[in-house]
XYZ file of C-alpha atoms in Angstrom:
122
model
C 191.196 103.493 -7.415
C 192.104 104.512 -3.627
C 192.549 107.699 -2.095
C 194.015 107.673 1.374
C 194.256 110.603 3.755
C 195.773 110.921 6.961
C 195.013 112.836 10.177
C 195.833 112.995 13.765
C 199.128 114.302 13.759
C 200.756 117.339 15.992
C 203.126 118.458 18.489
C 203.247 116.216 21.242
C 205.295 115.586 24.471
C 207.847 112.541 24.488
C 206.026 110.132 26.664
C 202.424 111.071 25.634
C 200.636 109.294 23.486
C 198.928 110.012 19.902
C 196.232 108.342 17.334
C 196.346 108.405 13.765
C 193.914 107.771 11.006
C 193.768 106.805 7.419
C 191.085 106.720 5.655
C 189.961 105.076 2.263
C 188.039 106.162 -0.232
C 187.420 103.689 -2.699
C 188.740 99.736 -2.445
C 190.651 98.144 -4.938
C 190.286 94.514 -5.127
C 193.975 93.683 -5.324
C 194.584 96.169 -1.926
C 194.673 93.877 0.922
C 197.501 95.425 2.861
C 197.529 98.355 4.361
C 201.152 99.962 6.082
C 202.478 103.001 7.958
C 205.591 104.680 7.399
C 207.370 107.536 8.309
C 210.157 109.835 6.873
C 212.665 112.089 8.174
C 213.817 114.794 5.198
C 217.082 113.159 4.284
C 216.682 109.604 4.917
C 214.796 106.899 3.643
C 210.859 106.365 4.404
C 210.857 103.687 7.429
C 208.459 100.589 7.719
C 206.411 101.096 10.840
C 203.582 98.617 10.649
C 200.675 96.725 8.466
C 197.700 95.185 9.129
C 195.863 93.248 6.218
C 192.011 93.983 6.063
C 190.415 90.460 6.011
C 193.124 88.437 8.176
C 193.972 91.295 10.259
C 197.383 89.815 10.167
C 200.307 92.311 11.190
C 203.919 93.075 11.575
C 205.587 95.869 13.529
C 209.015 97.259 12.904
C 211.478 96.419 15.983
C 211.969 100.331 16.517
C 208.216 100.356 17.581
C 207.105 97.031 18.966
C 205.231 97.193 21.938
C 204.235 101.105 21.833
C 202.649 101.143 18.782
C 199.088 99.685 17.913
C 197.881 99.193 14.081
C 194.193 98.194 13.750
C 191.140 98.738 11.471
C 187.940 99.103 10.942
C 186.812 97.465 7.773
C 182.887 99.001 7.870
C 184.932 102.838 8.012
C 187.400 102.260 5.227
C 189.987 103.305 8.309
C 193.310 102.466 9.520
C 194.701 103.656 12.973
C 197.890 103.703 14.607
C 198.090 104.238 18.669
C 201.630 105.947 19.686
C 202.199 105.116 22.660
C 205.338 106.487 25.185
C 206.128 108.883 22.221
C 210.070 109.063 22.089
C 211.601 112.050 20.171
C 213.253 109.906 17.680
C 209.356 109.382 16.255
C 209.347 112.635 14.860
C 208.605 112.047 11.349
C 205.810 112.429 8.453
C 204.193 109.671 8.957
C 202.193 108.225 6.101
C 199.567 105.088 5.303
C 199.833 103.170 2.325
C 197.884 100.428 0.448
C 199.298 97.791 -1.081
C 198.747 93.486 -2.831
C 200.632 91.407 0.047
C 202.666 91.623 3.212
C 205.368 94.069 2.449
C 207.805 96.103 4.304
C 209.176 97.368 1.581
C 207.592 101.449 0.900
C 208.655 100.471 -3.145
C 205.991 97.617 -2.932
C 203.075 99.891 -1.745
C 201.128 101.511 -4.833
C 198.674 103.590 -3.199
C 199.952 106.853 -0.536
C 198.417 109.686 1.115
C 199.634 112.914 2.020
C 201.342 111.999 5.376
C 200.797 113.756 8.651
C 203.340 115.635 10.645
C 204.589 113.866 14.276
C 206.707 116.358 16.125
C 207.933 114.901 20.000
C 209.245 117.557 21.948
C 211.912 116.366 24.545
């Protein structure tokens, strides 16, 4: 059983930079994976990045690569993701996610929180 909950989200300036957190309650021993996302209403949710928790092996979505940061810290239960040079085309909800192996895919991920608004003002 995992509960995830996000935080660090707002209105921000388009070239300012944000943090966001996710943090675990609980560990499943199949949960090795954990991912970011993001959603506009209407489209699809949008791979961003994941880290795995023992490996610390990641993968960034093109979109993102090179501004944004994934990390963890494995004695907090807590995932973060630095925005950096915040464009307004990374408004979104953005949501973490835990999941068995190295997927991209939001349909692979079993465990969500509630996501946490990013608004870029122009």
């Amino acid at each position: 059983q995992v509960q995830l909950v996000e935080s660090g989200g707002g209105l921000v300036q388009a070239g300012n930079s944000l943090r966001l957190s996710c943090t675990a309650s609980g560990r499943s021993p199949s949960t090795y994976v954990m991912g970011w996302f993001r959603q506009v209403p209407g489209k699809e949710r949008e791979f961003v990045a994941y880290i795995s928790w023992t490996a610390g092996i990641t993968r960034y979505a093109d979109s993102v690569k090179g501004r944004f940061t994934i990390s963890r810290d494995n004695a907090k239960n807590t995932v973060n993701l630095q925005i950096n040079s915040l464009k307004f085309e990374d408004t979104a909800v953005y949501y973490c996610a835990a999941g068995s192996d190295y997927y991209s895919d939001y349909r692979r991920y079993v465990y969500w929180g509630q996501g946490t608004q990013v608004t870029v003002s122009s």
